[in-house]
Amino acid sequence: MLRTVAAFDRIGEENAFAVLARANALAAQGKDIISLGIGQPDFRTPDHIVEASIKALRDGHHGYTAANGILQLREAVAADLHKRFKVGVSPDEVMIEPGGKVTMFMAIMMFGEPGADILYPDPGFPIYRSMIEFTGARPIPVPMREENSFAFSAEETLSLITPQTRLLILNSPANPTGGVTPKSEVDKLVKGLEKFPDVCILSDEIYDQMVYDGEQHVCLLSYPEIRDRLILLNGWSKTYAMTGWRLGYAVWPGKLYDYARKLAVNSYSCVNASAQFGALAALTGPQDEAHKMIAEFDRRRKVVVDGLNKLPGVSCTTPKGAFYAFPNVKNTGWKAKPLANAILDEAGVAVIGGPDFGILGEGYIRLSYANSTENILKALERMGDFLSKRKAA
Ligand code: PLP
């Protein structure tokens, strides 16, 4: 009998990948499936990025790089953060990692252990809770409420901090809700955090360029008072349609940088060298394709929200960011997960049940509008037919 450690009985995963596998299996049987499940842009990586990466391979960049990434790329990240948010970041604080997810993995490993509390958004990205439980720390959900447009409430977040709290995870724009926390609320939160100088903050800003309706993204690096305990998570996956490249970056404060570098050396050594040159082209090259993609998401967002609000029993708050809609389905009479399953099996539309994002996700489903407007309209029509004919199971 193999004697593995108990933590592996507690680790979770992302159900979006399971739904994707089921949708693909149904499609392989010849069913016509529209995928609004997985959270990845339906666009190709812009050509100049692909070309830069191919050139790097042709130029002989075949070996390991430094564990923290190539200097040019770390400089480009620092320059990009300065250009967009007017924040001063040293390339020595930037670490290149194989995906944004790796930053949350490392950060939660650094702060989670039995006896520690970690605060995370609920509904939220499922890996936060999974990793917190893996470490043996206590997961403390911070409710993201529909009546608050799924933004963080500074007051409620601060009220959940205890002497055991080691890490607070923030995410805006948010997955799965599309919620964006306004600057006034972030200001209040940062002010309140002054009273808790031992709490580290992990700010997941992977959707930072996807904000709509004139909202401005608030980068937590712009608050000097928390810079010495702020971890920034960001990357290329969403903005440049590069989910499969596995590229992300973090800004780590103080000694955490060296801890992260050592975790890299102990596991993946460094990020794929040619991918790093692609990432460099993404930051230093033309931004118009990324901007076009985001403008297209904005157009689809309106189509999705309009359509959802016309479905029987469904109401949808307008998401201000990312590429997700998180409609309330409580008045359909269905529980969210059976509804998501039935919509896939009977209407051929892949969506994710809200409970896959946390306890407070019951009563909601998530649709990713990273699909063509034509498919989105077809999916809405199918969901409408389904809901008007089919009573709750
Ligand atoms: N953070 C959030 C909120 C996400 O939704 C995702 C991906 O879905 C990630 C991080 C991870 O991004 P990456 O693919 O770069 O690891």
mmCIF file of C-alpha atoms and ligand atoms in Angstrom:
data_model
loop_
_atom_site.group_PDB
_atom_site.id
_atom_site.type_symbol
_atom_site.label_atom_id
_atom_site.label_comp_id
_atom_site.label_asym_id
_atom_site.label_seq_id
_atom_site.Cartn_x
_atom_site.Cartn_y
_atom_site.Cartn_z
ATOM 1 C CA MET A 1 0.000 0.000 0.000
ATOM 2 C CA LEU A 2 1.499 3.368 -1.008
ATOM 3 C CA ARG A 3 1.595 5.805 1.912
ATOM 4 C CA THR A 4 1.018 9.213 0.312
ATOM 5 C CA VAL A 5 0.570 12.332 2.453
ATOM 6 C CA ALA A 6 -2.925 13.214 3.683
ATOM 7 C CA ALA A 7 -2.840 16.629 1.985
ATOM 8 C CA PHE A 8 -3.573 14.927 -1.326
ATOM 9 C CA ASP A 9 -6.976 13.831 -0.008
ATOM 10 C CA ARG A 10 -7.793 17.530 0.315
ATOM 11 C CA ILE A 11 -6.509 18.963 -2.959
ATOM 12 C CA GLY A 12 -9.222 20.009 -5.421
ATOM 13 C CA GLU A 13 -9.215 20.991 -9.085
ATOM 14 C CA GLU A 14 -11.003 23.085 -11.686
ATOM 15 C CA ASN A 15 -14.273 21.622 -12.881
ATOM 16 C CA ALA A 16 -14.065 23.783 -16.012
ATOM 17 C CA PHE A 17 -11.533 21.264 -17.352
ATOM 18 C CA ALA A 18 -13.906 18.344 -16.596
ATOM 19 C CA VAL A 19 -16.763 20.157 -18.363
ATOM 20 C CA LEU A 20 -14.464 20.806 -21.330
ATOM 21 C CA ALA A 21 -13.614 17.084 -21.488
ATOM 22 C CA ARG A 22 -17.331 16.143 -21.364
ATOM 23 C CA ALA A 23 -18.205 18.719 -24.013
ATOM 24 C CA ASN A 24 -15.413 17.358 -26.249
ATOM 25 C CA ALA A 25 -16.590 13.779 -25.680
ATOM 26 C CA LEU A 26 -20.168 14.729 -26.655
ATOM 27 C CA ALA A 27 -18.851 16.568 -29.724
ATOM 28 C CA ALA A 28 -16.814 13.469 -30.662
ATOM 29 C CA GLN A 29 -20.097 11.485 -30.622
ATOM 30 C CA GLY A 30 -21.391 13.892 -33.251
ATOM 31 C CA LYS A 31 -23.408 16.208 -30.939
ATOM 32 C CA ASP A 32 -23.391 19.903 -31.775
ATOM 33 C CA ILE A 33 -21.912 21.513 -28.643
ATOM 34 C CA ILE A 34 -21.341 25.220 -28.034
ATOM 35 C CA SER A 35 -18.632 25.733 -25.463
ATOM 36 C CA LEU A 36 -19.171 28.603 -23.041
ATOM 37 C CA GLY A 37 -17.397 26.660 -20.315
ATOM 38 C CA ILE A 38 -13.646 27.085 -20.342
ATOM 39 C CA GLY A 39 -12.061 30.458 -19.600
ATOM 40 C CA GLN A 40 -9.780 31.089 -22.508
ATOM 41 C CA PRO A 41 -9.889 33.558 -25.391
ATOM 42 C CA ASP A 42 -11.125 32.046 -28.662
ATOM 43 C CA PHE A 43 -8.497 34.080 -30.532
ATOM 44 C CA ARG A 44 -5.110 33.031 -31.830
ATOM 45 C CA THR A 45 -1.980 34.488 -30.288
ATOM 46 C CA PRO A 46 -1.028 37.502 -32.459
ATOM 47 C CA ASP A 47 1.379 36.508 -35.250
ATOM 48 C CA HIS A 48 4.265 38.785 -34.249
ATOM 49 C CA ILE A 49 4.416 36.995 -30.878
ATOM 50 C CA VAL A 50 4.466 33.566 -32.512
ATOM 51 C CA GLU A 51 7.156 34.754 -34.942
ATOM 52 C CA ALA A 52 9.352 36.123 -32.130
ATOM 53 C CA SER A 53 9.195 32.789 -30.383
ATOM 54 C CA ILE A 54 10.050 30.839 -33.550
ATOM 55 C CA LYS A 55 12.943 33.235 -34.179
ATOM 56 C CA ALA A 56 14.234 32.598 -30.654
ATOM 57 C CA LEU A 57 14.331 28.872 -31.410
ATOM 58 C CA ARG A 58 16.074 29.505 -34.749
ATOM 59 C CA ASP A 59 18.556 31.797 -33.002
ATOM 60 C CA GLY A 60 19.552 28.979 -30.698
ATOM 61 C CA HIS A 61 17.776 29.835 -27.449
ATOM 62 C CA HIS A 62 17.560 26.187 -26.541
ATOM 63 C CA GLY A 63 19.000 26.065 -23.048
ATOM 64 C CA TYR A 64 17.888 26.812 -19.520
ATOM 65 C CA THR A 65 17.433 30.458 -18.645
ATOM 66 C CA ALA A 66 17.855 31.970 -15.193
ATOM 67 C CA ALA A 67 15.193 30.535 -12.869
ATOM 68 C CA ASN A 68 13.576 33.963 -12.471
ATOM 69 C CA GLY A 69 13.424 34.577 -16.237
ATOM 70 C CA ILE A 70 15.506 36.467 -18.803
ATOM 71 C CA LEU A 71 16.507 39.978 -17.768
ATOM 72 C CA GLN A 72 15.089 41.635 -20.924
ATOM 73 C CA LEU A 73 11.667 40.203 -20.161
ATOM 74 C CA ARG A 74 11.762 41.206 -16.504
ATOM 75 C CA GLU A 75 12.746 44.714 -17.633
ATOM 76 C CA ALA A 76 9.872 44.739 -20.118
ATOM 77 C CA VAL A 77 7.397 43.731 -17.389
ATOM 78 C CA ALA A 78 8.681 46.534 -15.136
ATOM 79 C CA ALA A 79 8.428 49.035 -18.021
ATOM 80 C CA ASP A 80 4.901 47.869 -18.874
ATOM 81 C CA LEU A 81 3.742 48.264 -15.266
ATOM 82 C CA HIS A 82 5.267 51.718 -15.215
ATOM 83 C CA LYS A 83 3.634 52.700 -18.494
ATOM 84 C CA ARG A 84 0.180 51.488 -17.498
ATOM 85 C CA PHE A 85 0.053 52.318 -13.792
ATOM 86 C CA LYS A 86 2.923 54.757 -13.193
ATOM 87 C CA VAL A 87 4.400 52.404 -10.609
ATOM 88 C CA GLY A 88 8.117 51.923 -10.056
ATOM 89 C CA VAL A 89 9.027 48.229 -10.077
ATOM 90 C CA SER A 90 12.578 46.902 -10.298
ATOM 91 C CA PRO A 91 13.206 44.018 -12.734
ATOM 92 C CA ASP A 92 14.736 42.284 -9.700
ATOM 93 C CA GLU A 93 11.291 42.131 -8.092
ATOM 94 C CA VAL A 94 9.746 40.509 -11.189
ATOM 95 C CA MET A 95 9.719 36.765 -11.634
ATOM 96 C CA ILE A 96 8.695 34.997 -14.863
ATOM 97 C CA GLU A 97 6.693 31.846 -14.156
ATOM 98 C CA PRO A 98 4.929 29.130 -16.153
ATOM 99 C CA GLY A 99 1.441 30.653 -15.802
ATOM 100 C CA GLY A 100 -0.334 32.997 -13.434
ATOM 101 C CA LYS A 101 -1.538 29.971 -11.500
ATOM 102 C CA VAL A 102 1.991 29.245 -10.317
ATOM 103 C CA THR A 103 2.043 32.487 -8.329
ATOM 104 C CA MET A 104 -1.024 31.465 -6.334
ATOM 105 C CA PHE A 105 0.423 27.991 -5.809
ATOM 106 C CA MET A 106 3.673 29.442 -4.456
ATOM 107 C CA ALA A 107 2.069 32.190 -2.368
ATOM 108 C CA ILE A 108 -0.373 29.809 -0.689
ATOM 109 C CA MET A 109 2.498 27.356 -0.050
ATOM 110 C CA MET A 110 4.422 30.185 1.631
ATOM 111 C CA PHE A 111 1.627 31.159 4.037
ATOM 112 C CA GLY A 112 -0.580 28.110 4.468
ATOM 113 C CA GLU A 113 -0.171 25.621 7.283
ATOM 114 C CA PRO A 114 -2.387 24.243 10.059
ATOM 115 C CA GLY A 115 -3.353 27.080 12.388
ATOM 116 C CA ALA A 116 -3.182 29.746 9.666
ATOM 117 C CA ASP A 117 -6.223 31.418 8.091
ATOM 118 C CA ILE A 118 -6.268 32.464 4.439
ATOM 119 C CA LEU A 119 -9.018 34.719 3.078
ATOM 120 C CA TYR A 120 -10.157 34.181 -0.508
ATOM 121 C CA PRO A 121 -13.076 35.370 -2.661
ATOM 122 C CA ASP A 122 -16.191 33.169 -2.881
ATOM 123 C CA PRO A 123 -17.404 32.706 -5.574
ATOM 124 C CA GLY A 124 -13.840 32.752 -6.862
ATOM 125 C CA PHE A 125 -11.206 30.907 -8.845
ATOM 126 C CA PRO A 126 -11.396 27.340 -7.466
ATOM 127 C CA ILE A 127 -7.657 26.827 -7.101
ATOM 128 C CA TYR A 128 -7.456 29.351 -4.240
ATOM 129 C CA ARG A 129 -9.516 27.148 -1.921
ATOM 130 C CA SER A 130 -8.038 23.926 -3.242
ATOM 131 C CA MET A 131 -4.494 25.035 -2.461
ATOM 132 C CA ILE A 132 -5.441 26.520 0.920
ATOM 133 C CA GLU A 133 -6.946 23.171 1.935
ATOM 134 C CA PHE A 134 -3.914 21.339 0.583
ATOM 135 C CA THR A 135 -1.626 23.262 2.936
ATOM 136 C CA GLY A 136 -3.835 22.552 5.959
ATOM 137 C CA ALA A 137 -4.663 26.237 6.485
ATOM 138 C CA ARG A 138 -8.262 27.274 7.198
ATOM 139 C CA PRO A 139 -10.025 28.680 4.120
ATOM 140 C CA ILE A 140 -12.067 31.762 5.035
ATOM 141 C CA PRO A 141 -14.418 32.785 2.211
ATOM 142 C CA VAL A 142 -14.870 36.494 1.546
ATOM 143 C CA PRO A 143 -18.389 36.779 0.059
ATOM 144 C CA MET A 144 -18.666 38.366 -3.381
ATOM 145 C CA ARG A 145 -22.272 39.518 -3.400
ATOM 146 C CA GLU A 146 -24.505 40.101 -6.384
ATOM 147 C CA GLU A 147 -26.066 43.140 -4.683
ATOM 148 C CA ASN A 148 -22.548 44.596 -4.559
ATOM 149 C CA SER A 149 -21.986 43.800 -8.274
ATOM 150 C CA PHE A 150 -19.664 40.989 -7.135
ATOM 151 C CA ALA A 151 -17.042 43.468 -5.923
ATOM 152 C CA PHE A 152 -15.068 43.196 -2.687
ATOM 153 C CA SER A 153 -16.608 45.025 0.247
ATOM 154 C CA ALA A 154 -13.754 46.581 2.234
ATOM 155 C CA GLU A 155 -15.771 46.504 5.437
ATOM 156 C CA GLU A 156 -16.778 42.865 5.158
ATOM 157 C CA THR A 157 -13.276 41.766 4.100
ATOM 158 C CA LEU A 158 -11.623 43.577 7.002
ATOM 159 C CA SER A 159 -14.172 42.147 9.458
ATOM 160 C CA LEU A 160 -13.004 38.614 8.588
ATOM 161 C CA ILE A 161 -9.346 39.208 9.508
ATOM 162 C CA THR A 162 -8.249 37.481 12.726
ATOM 163 C CA PRO A 163 -4.872 37.146 14.473
ATOM 164 C CA GLN A 164 -4.506 33.866 12.527
ATOM 165 C CA THR A 165 -4.883 35.544 9.121
ATOM 166 C CA ARG A 166 -1.686 35.287 7.094
ATOM 167 C CA LEU A 167 -2.810 35.948 3.550
ATOM 168 C CA LEU A 168 -5.662 37.819 1.858
ATOM 169 C CA ILE A 169 -6.367 36.928 -1.774
ATOM 170 C CA LEU A 170 -7.947 39.634 -3.938
ATOM 171 C CA ASN A 171 -9.122 39.268 -7.532
ATOM 172 C CA SER A 172 -10.416 42.121 -9.667
ATOM 173 C CA PRO A 173 -11.552 41.905 -12.457
ATOM 174 C CA ALA A 174 -12.856 38.612 -11.193
ATOM 175 C CA ASN A 175 -13.391 35.094 -12.349
ATOM 176 C CA PRO A 176 -16.169 33.770 -12.341
ATOM 177 C CA THR A 177 -18.322 36.861 -11.849
ATOM 178 C CA GLY A 178 -16.727 39.575 -13.999
ATOM 179 C CA GLY A 179 -16.926 41.778 -10.888
ATOM 180 C CA VAL A 180 -14.645 44.820 -10.663
ATOM 181 C CA THR A 181 -13.862 46.386 -7.300
ATOM 182 C CA PRO A 182 -14.046 50.200 -7.570
ATOM 183 C CA LYS A 183 -11.122 52.390 -6.523
ATOM 184 C CA SER A 184 -13.038 53.904 -3.602
ATOM 185 C CA GLU A 185 -13.467 50.425 -2.102
ATOM 186 C CA VAL A 186 -9.816 49.452 -2.723
ATOM 187 C CA ASP A 187 -8.753 52.714 -1.030
ATOM 188 C CA LYS A 188 -10.838 51.796 2.017
ATOM 189 C CA LEU A 189 -9.497 48.283 2.091
ATOM 190 C CA VAL A 190 -5.867 49.394 1.916
ATOM 191 C CA LYS A 191 -6.486 51.987 4.648
ATOM 192 C CA GLY A 192 -8.048 49.294 6.849
ATOM 193 C CA LEU A 193 -5.147 46.924 6.199
ATOM 194 C CA GLU A 194 -2.826 49.381 7.979
ATOM 195 C CA LYS A 195 -4.196 47.884 11.200
ATOM 196 C CA PHE A 196 -3.076 44.408 10.142
ATOM 197 C CA PRO A 197 0.584 44.774 9.161
ATOM 198 C CA ASP A 198 1.224 41.010 9.363
ATOM 199 C CA VAL A 199 -1.275 40.135 6.650
ATOM 200 C CA CYS A 200 0.229 39.532 3.211
ATOM 201 C CA ILE A 201 -1.885 40.408 0.153
ATOM 202 C CA LEU A 202 -1.999 38.416 -3.075
ATOM 203 C CA SER A 203 -3.619 40.494 -5.803
ATOM 204 C CA ASP A 204 -4.658 38.406 -8.807
ATOM 205 C CA GLU A 205 -4.840 40.908 -11.666
ATOM 206 C CA ILE A 206 -4.708 38.477 -14.596
ATOM 207 C CA TYR A 207 -7.727 40.208 -16.235
ATOM 208 C CA ASP A 208 -6.406 43.744 -15.653
ATOM 209 C CA GLN A 209 -6.796 44.891 -19.272
ATOM 210 C CA MET A 210 -10.370 43.610 -19.562
ATOM 211 C CA VAL A 211 -12.393 46.364 -17.932
ATOM 212 C CA TYR A 212 -15.409 47.984 -19.535
ATOM 213 C CA ASP A 213 -17.855 50.884 -19.250
ATOM 214 C CA GLY A 214 -15.068 53.364 -18.572
ATOM 215 C CA GLU A 215 -13.899 51.578 -15.402
ATOM 216 C CA GLN A 216 -10.176 51.964 -14.680
ATOM 217 C CA HIS A 217 -8.249 49.006 -13.374
ATOM 218 C CA VAL A 218 -6.755 49.674 -9.950
ATOM 219 C CA CYS A 219 -3.357 48.021 -9.640
ATOM 220 C CA LEU A 220 -2.536 47.273 -6.011
ATOM 221 C CA LEU A 221 1.108 48.178 -6.683
ATOM 222 C CA SER A 222 -0.055 51.821 -6.684
ATOM 223 C CA TYR A 223 -0.352 51.752 -2.878
ATOM 224 C CA PRO A 224 3.162 52.274 -1.466
ATOM 225 C CA GLU A 225 1.896 51.598 2.063
ATOM 226 C CA ILE A 226 1.413 47.883 1.284
ATOM 227 C CA ARG A 227 4.197 47.341 -1.255
ATOM 228 C CA ASP A 228 6.363 45.453 1.244
ATOM 229 C CA ARG A 229 3.648 42.795 1.678
ATOM 230 C CA LEU A 230 1.986 42.729 -1.715
ATOM 231 C CA ILE A 231 2.328 39.917 -4.243
ATOM 232 C CA LEU A 232 1.104 40.813 -7.726
ATOM 233 C CA LEU A 233 -0.118 37.968 -9.951
ATOM 234 C CA ASN A 234 -0.360 38.652 -13.657
ATOM 235 C CA GLY A 235 0.569 37.130 -16.985
ATOM 236 C CA TRP A 236 0.034 36.790 -20.708
ATOM 237 C CA SER A 237 -2.623 34.068 -20.857
ATOM 238 C CA LYS A 238 -5.732 36.192 -21.154
ATOM 239 C CA THR A 239 -4.560 39.548 -22.564
ATOM 240 C CA TYR A 240 -2.581 38.054 -25.443
ATOM 241 C CA ALA A 241 -4.577 34.830 -25.936
ATOM 242 C CA MET A 242 -1.630 32.743 -24.735
ATOM 243 C CA THR A 243 -3.197 30.254 -22.296
ATOM 244 C CA GLY A 244 -1.365 27.277 -23.816
ATOM 245 C CA TRP A 245 2.046 28.934 -23.742
ATOM 246 C CA ARG A 246 2.149 28.750 -19.940
ATOM 247 C CA LEU A 247 3.530 32.168 -19.128
ATOM 248 C CA GLY A 248 2.906 34.390 -16.158
ATOM 249 C CA TYR A 249 4.723 36.816 -13.949
ATOM 250 C CA ALA A 250 4.708 37.934 -10.356
ATOM 251 C CA VAL A 251 6.086 40.863 -8.410
ATOM 252 C CA TRP A 252 7.294 39.444 -5.095
ATOM 253 C CA PRO A 253 8.219 41.591 -2.091
ATOM 254 C CA GLY A 254 11.365 41.178 0.040
ATOM 255 C CA LYS A 255 12.422 37.681 1.005
ATOM 256 C CA LEU A 256 9.424 36.129 -0.741
ATOM 257 C CA TYR A 257 11.226 36.671 -4.042
ATOM 258 C CA ASP A 258 13.999 34.334 -3.044
ATOM 259 C CA TYR A 259 11.542 31.781 -1.713
ATOM 260 C CA ALA A 260 9.716 31.834 -5.053
ATOM 261 C CA ARG A 261 12.991 31.546 -6.978
ATOM 262 C CA LYS A 262 13.953 28.524 -4.879
ATOM 263 C CA LEU A 263 10.562 26.895 -5.488
ATOM 264 C CA ALA A 264 11.225 27.384 -9.212
ATOM 265 C CA VAL A 265 14.693 25.835 -8.954
ATOM 266 C CA ASN A 266 13.204 22.924 -7.010
ATOM 267 C CA SER A 267 10.487 22.227 -9.555
ATOM 268 C CA TYR A 268 10.394 23.611 -13.114
ATOM 269 C CA SER A 269 13.887 25.280 -13.241
ATOM 270 C CA CYS A 270 12.784 28.064 -15.597
ATOM 271 C CA VAL A 271 10.101 28.970 -18.111
ATOM 272 C CA ASN A 272 10.495 27.676 -21.678
ATOM 273 C CA ALA A 273 13.129 29.963 -23.244
ATOM 274 C CA SER A 274 11.446 30.564 -26.604
ATOM 275 C CA ALA A 275 8.114 31.327 -24.885
ATOM 276 C CA GLN A 276 9.878 34.072 -22.921
ATOM 277 C CA PHE A 277 10.945 35.720 -26.185
ATOM 278 C CA GLY A 278 7.332 35.528 -27.359
ATOM 279 C CA ALA A 279 6.275 37.215 -24.114
ATOM 280 C CA LEU A 280 8.850 39.939 -24.720
ATOM 281 C CA ALA A 281 7.387 40.631 -28.174
ATOM 282 C CA ALA A 282 3.912 40.733 -26.633
ATOM 283 C CA LEU A 283 4.875 43.531 -24.228
ATOM 284 C CA THR A 284 7.142 45.529 -26.502
ATOM 285 C CA GLY A 285 5.319 45.066 -29.845
ATOM 286 C CA PRO A 286 2.048 46.506 -31.165
ATOM 287 C CA GLN A 287 -0.934 46.222 -28.826
ATOM 288 C CA ASP A 288 -3.664 46.642 -31.431
ATOM 289 C CA GLU A 289 -4.615 42.953 -31.697
ATOM 290 C CA ALA A 290 -4.986 42.654 -27.926
ATOM 291 C CA HIS A 291 -7.093 45.816 -27.908
ATOM 292 C CA LYS A 292 -9.242 44.549 -30.782
ATOM 293 C CA MET A 293 -9.876 41.289 -28.937
ATOM 294 C CA ILE A 294 -10.890 43.138 -25.779
ATOM 295 C CA ALA A 295 -13.229 45.431 -27.753
ATOM 296 C CA GLU A 296 -14.817 42.305 -29.230
ATOM 297 C CA PHE A 297 -15.317 40.855 -25.729
ATOM 298 C CA ASP A 298 -17.033 44.088 -24.757
ATOM 299 C CA ARG A 299 -19.464 43.794 -27.709
ATOM 300 C CA ARG A 300 -20.232 40.170 -26.841
ATOM 301 C CA ARG A 301 -20.704 41.062 -23.187
ATOM 302 C CA LYS A 302 -23.670 43.231 -24.139
ATOM 303 C CA VAL A 303 -25.147 40.470 -26.305
ATOM 304 C CA VAL A 304 -24.786 37.906 -23.503
ATOM 305 C CA VAL A 305 -26.236 40.085 -20.766
ATOM 306 C CA ASP A 306 -29.174 41.223 -22.927
ATOM 307 C CA GLY A 307 -29.903 37.661 -23.976
ATOM 308 C CA LEU A 308 -29.625 36.199 -20.487
ATOM 309 C CA ASN A 309 -31.990 38.782 -19.044
ATOM 310 C CA LYS A 310 -34.658 37.637 -21.507
ATOM 311 C CA LEU A 311 -34.501 33.971 -20.445
ATOM 312 C CA PRO A 312 -37.258 32.701 -18.132
ATOM 313 C CA GLY A 313 -36.179 32.769 -14.475
ATOM 314 C CA VAL A 314 -32.763 34.258 -15.266
ATOM 315 C CA SER A 315 -31.358 37.667 -14.356
ATOM 316 C CA CYS A 316 -27.847 38.868 -15.004
ATOM 317 C CA THR A 317 -25.937 41.732 -13.412
ATOM 318 C CA THR A 318 -23.762 43.449 -16.005
ATOM 319 C CA PRO A 319 -20.172 42.292 -15.472
ATOM 320 C CA LYS A 320 -17.651 45.141 -15.598
ATOM 321 C CA GLY A 321 -14.606 43.025 -16.448
ATOM 322 C CA ALA A 322 -13.001 39.769 -17.654
ATOM 323 C CA PHE A 323 -15.013 37.650 -20.140
ATOM 324 C CA TYR A 324 -17.561 35.975 -17.910
ATOM 325 C CA ALA A 325 -21.234 36.460 -17.133
ATOM 326 C CA PHE A 326 -22.563 35.055 -13.870
ATOM 327 C CA PRO A 327 -26.366 35.024 -14.148
ATOM 328 C CA ASN A 328 -28.687 34.334 -11.235
ATOM 329 C CA VAL A 329 -30.785 31.238 -12.021
ATOM 330 C CA LYS A 330 -32.597 30.904 -8.684
ATOM 331 C CA ASN A 331 -36.001 31.632 -10.232
ATOM 332 C CA THR A 332 -35.697 28.814 -12.744
ATOM 333 C CA GLY A 333 -36.388 26.383 -9.887
ATOM 334 C CA TRP A 334 -33.179 24.485 -10.716
ATOM 335 C CA LYS A 335 -30.129 24.015 -8.526
ATOM 336 C CA ALA A 336 -27.160 25.383 -10.413
ATOM 337 C CA LYS A 337 -25.110 22.225 -11.026
ATOM 338 C CA PRO A 338 -27.970 19.992 -12.236
ATOM 339 C CA LEU A 339 -29.013 22.908 -14.448
ATOM 340 C CA ALA A 340 -25.513 23.240 -15.945
ATOM 341 C CA ASN A 341 -25.393 19.464 -16.554
ATOM 342 C CA ALA A 342 -28.837 19.410 -18.175
ATOM 343 C CA ILE A 343 -28.022 22.415 -20.370
ATOM 344 C CA LEU A 344 -24.970 20.558 -21.660
ATOM 345 C CA ASP A 345 -26.702 17.199 -22.133
ATOM 346 C CA GLU A 346 -30.027 18.425 -23.487
ATOM 347 C CA ALA A 347 -29.312 21.821 -25.057
ATOM 348 C CA GLY A 348 -25.708 21.210 -26.127
ATOM 349 C CA VAL A 349 -24.317 24.293 -24.357
ATOM 350 C CA ALA A 350 -21.357 23.920 -21.994
ATOM 351 C CA VAL A 351 -21.587 26.242 -18.951
ATOM 352 C CA ILE A 352 -20.286 25.829 -15.399
ATOM 353 C CA GLY A 353 -22.410 25.543 -12.268
ATOM 354 C CA GLY A 354 -21.721 28.328 -9.747
ATOM 355 C CA PRO A 355 -20.969 25.901 -6.867
ATOM 356 C CA ASP A 356 -17.781 24.925 -8.723
ATOM 357 C CA PHE A 357 -16.537 28.375 -7.667
ATOM 358 C CA GLY A 358 -17.523 28.163 -4.009
ATOM 359 C CA ILE A 359 -20.343 27.740 -1.533
ATOM 360 C CA LEU A 360 -21.803 31.132 -2.444
ATOM 361 C CA GLY A 361 -21.946 30.180 -6.111
ATOM 362 C CA GLU A 362 -25.200 28.235 -5.611
ATOM 363 C CA GLY A 363 -27.993 29.833 -7.624
ATOM 364 C CA TYR A 364 -25.661 31.002 -10.408
ATOM 365 C CA ILE A 365 -24.010 29.613 -13.521
ATOM 366 C CA ARG A 366 -20.936 30.903 -15.330
ATOM 367 C CA LEU A 367 -20.810 31.565 -19.046
ATOM 368 C CA SER A 368 -17.547 32.438 -20.708
ATOM 369 C CA TYR A 369 -18.278 34.666 -23.689
ATOM 370 C CA ALA A 370 -15.006 33.755 -25.351
ATOM 371 C CA ASN A 371 -16.946 32.400 -28.327
ATOM 372 C CA SER A 372 -18.321 34.000 -31.499
ATOM 373 C CA THR A 373 -21.414 36.234 -31.309
ATOM 374 C CA GLU A 374 -23.124 33.806 -33.668
ATOM 375 C CA ASN A 375 -22.507 30.895 -31.288
ATOM 376 C CA ILE A 376 -23.463 32.989 -28.269
ATOM 377 C CA LEU A 377 -26.812 33.865 -29.878
ATOM 378 C CA LYS A 378 -27.397 30.230 -30.777
ATOM 379 C CA ALA A 379 -26.517 29.150 -27.230
ATOM 380 C CA LEU A 380 -28.922 31.694 -25.734
ATOM 381 C CA GLU A 381 -31.706 30.494 -28.004
ATOM 382 C CA ARG A 382 -31.082 26.885 -27.020
ATOM 383 C CA MET A 383 -31.030 27.792 -23.329
ATOM 384 C CA GLY A 384 -34.285 29.731 -23.760
ATOM 385 C CA ASP A 385 -35.987 26.740 -25.435
ATOM 386 C CA PHE A 386 -34.676 24.437 -22.750
ATOM 387 C CA LEU A 387 -35.852 26.627 -19.859
ATOM 388 C CA SER A 388 -39.305 27.191 -21.278
ATOM 389 C CA LYS A 389 -39.917 23.475 -21.889
ATOM 390 C CA ARG A 390 -38.042 21.680 -19.198
ATOM 391 C CA LYS A 391 -39.051 21.879 -15.545
ATOM 392 C CA ALA A 392 -36.496 21.519 -12.773
ATOM 393 C CA ALA A 393 -35.346 17.957 -12.110
HETATM 394 N N1 PLP B 1 -6.298 33.781 -11.979
HETATM 395 C C1 PLP B 1 -7.547 33.755 -12.425
HETATM 396 C C2 PLP B 1 -8.577 34.557 -11.711
HETATM 397 C C3 PLP B 1 -7.880 32.989 -13.540
HETATM 398 O O1 PLP B 1 -9.150 32.968 -13.987
HETATM 399 C C4 PLP B 1 -6.883 32.223 -14.179
HETATM 400 C C5 PLP B 1 -7.187 31.359 -15.329
HETATM 401 O O2 PLP B 1 -8.297 30.999 -15.622
HETATM 402 C C6 PLP B 1 -5.587 32.284 -13.659
HETATM 403 C C7 PLP B 1 -5.331 33.078 -12.570
HETATM 404 C C8 PLP B 1 -4.481 31.438 -14.228
HETATM 405 O O3 PLP B 1 -3.935 31.885 -15.375
HETATM 406 P P1 PLP B 1 -2.805 31.076 -16.136
HETATM 407 O O4 PLP B 1 -3.473 30.330 -17.242
HETATM 408 O O5 PLP B 1 -1.850 32.123 -16.619
HETATM 409 O O6 PLP B 1 -2.137 30.139 -15.176
#
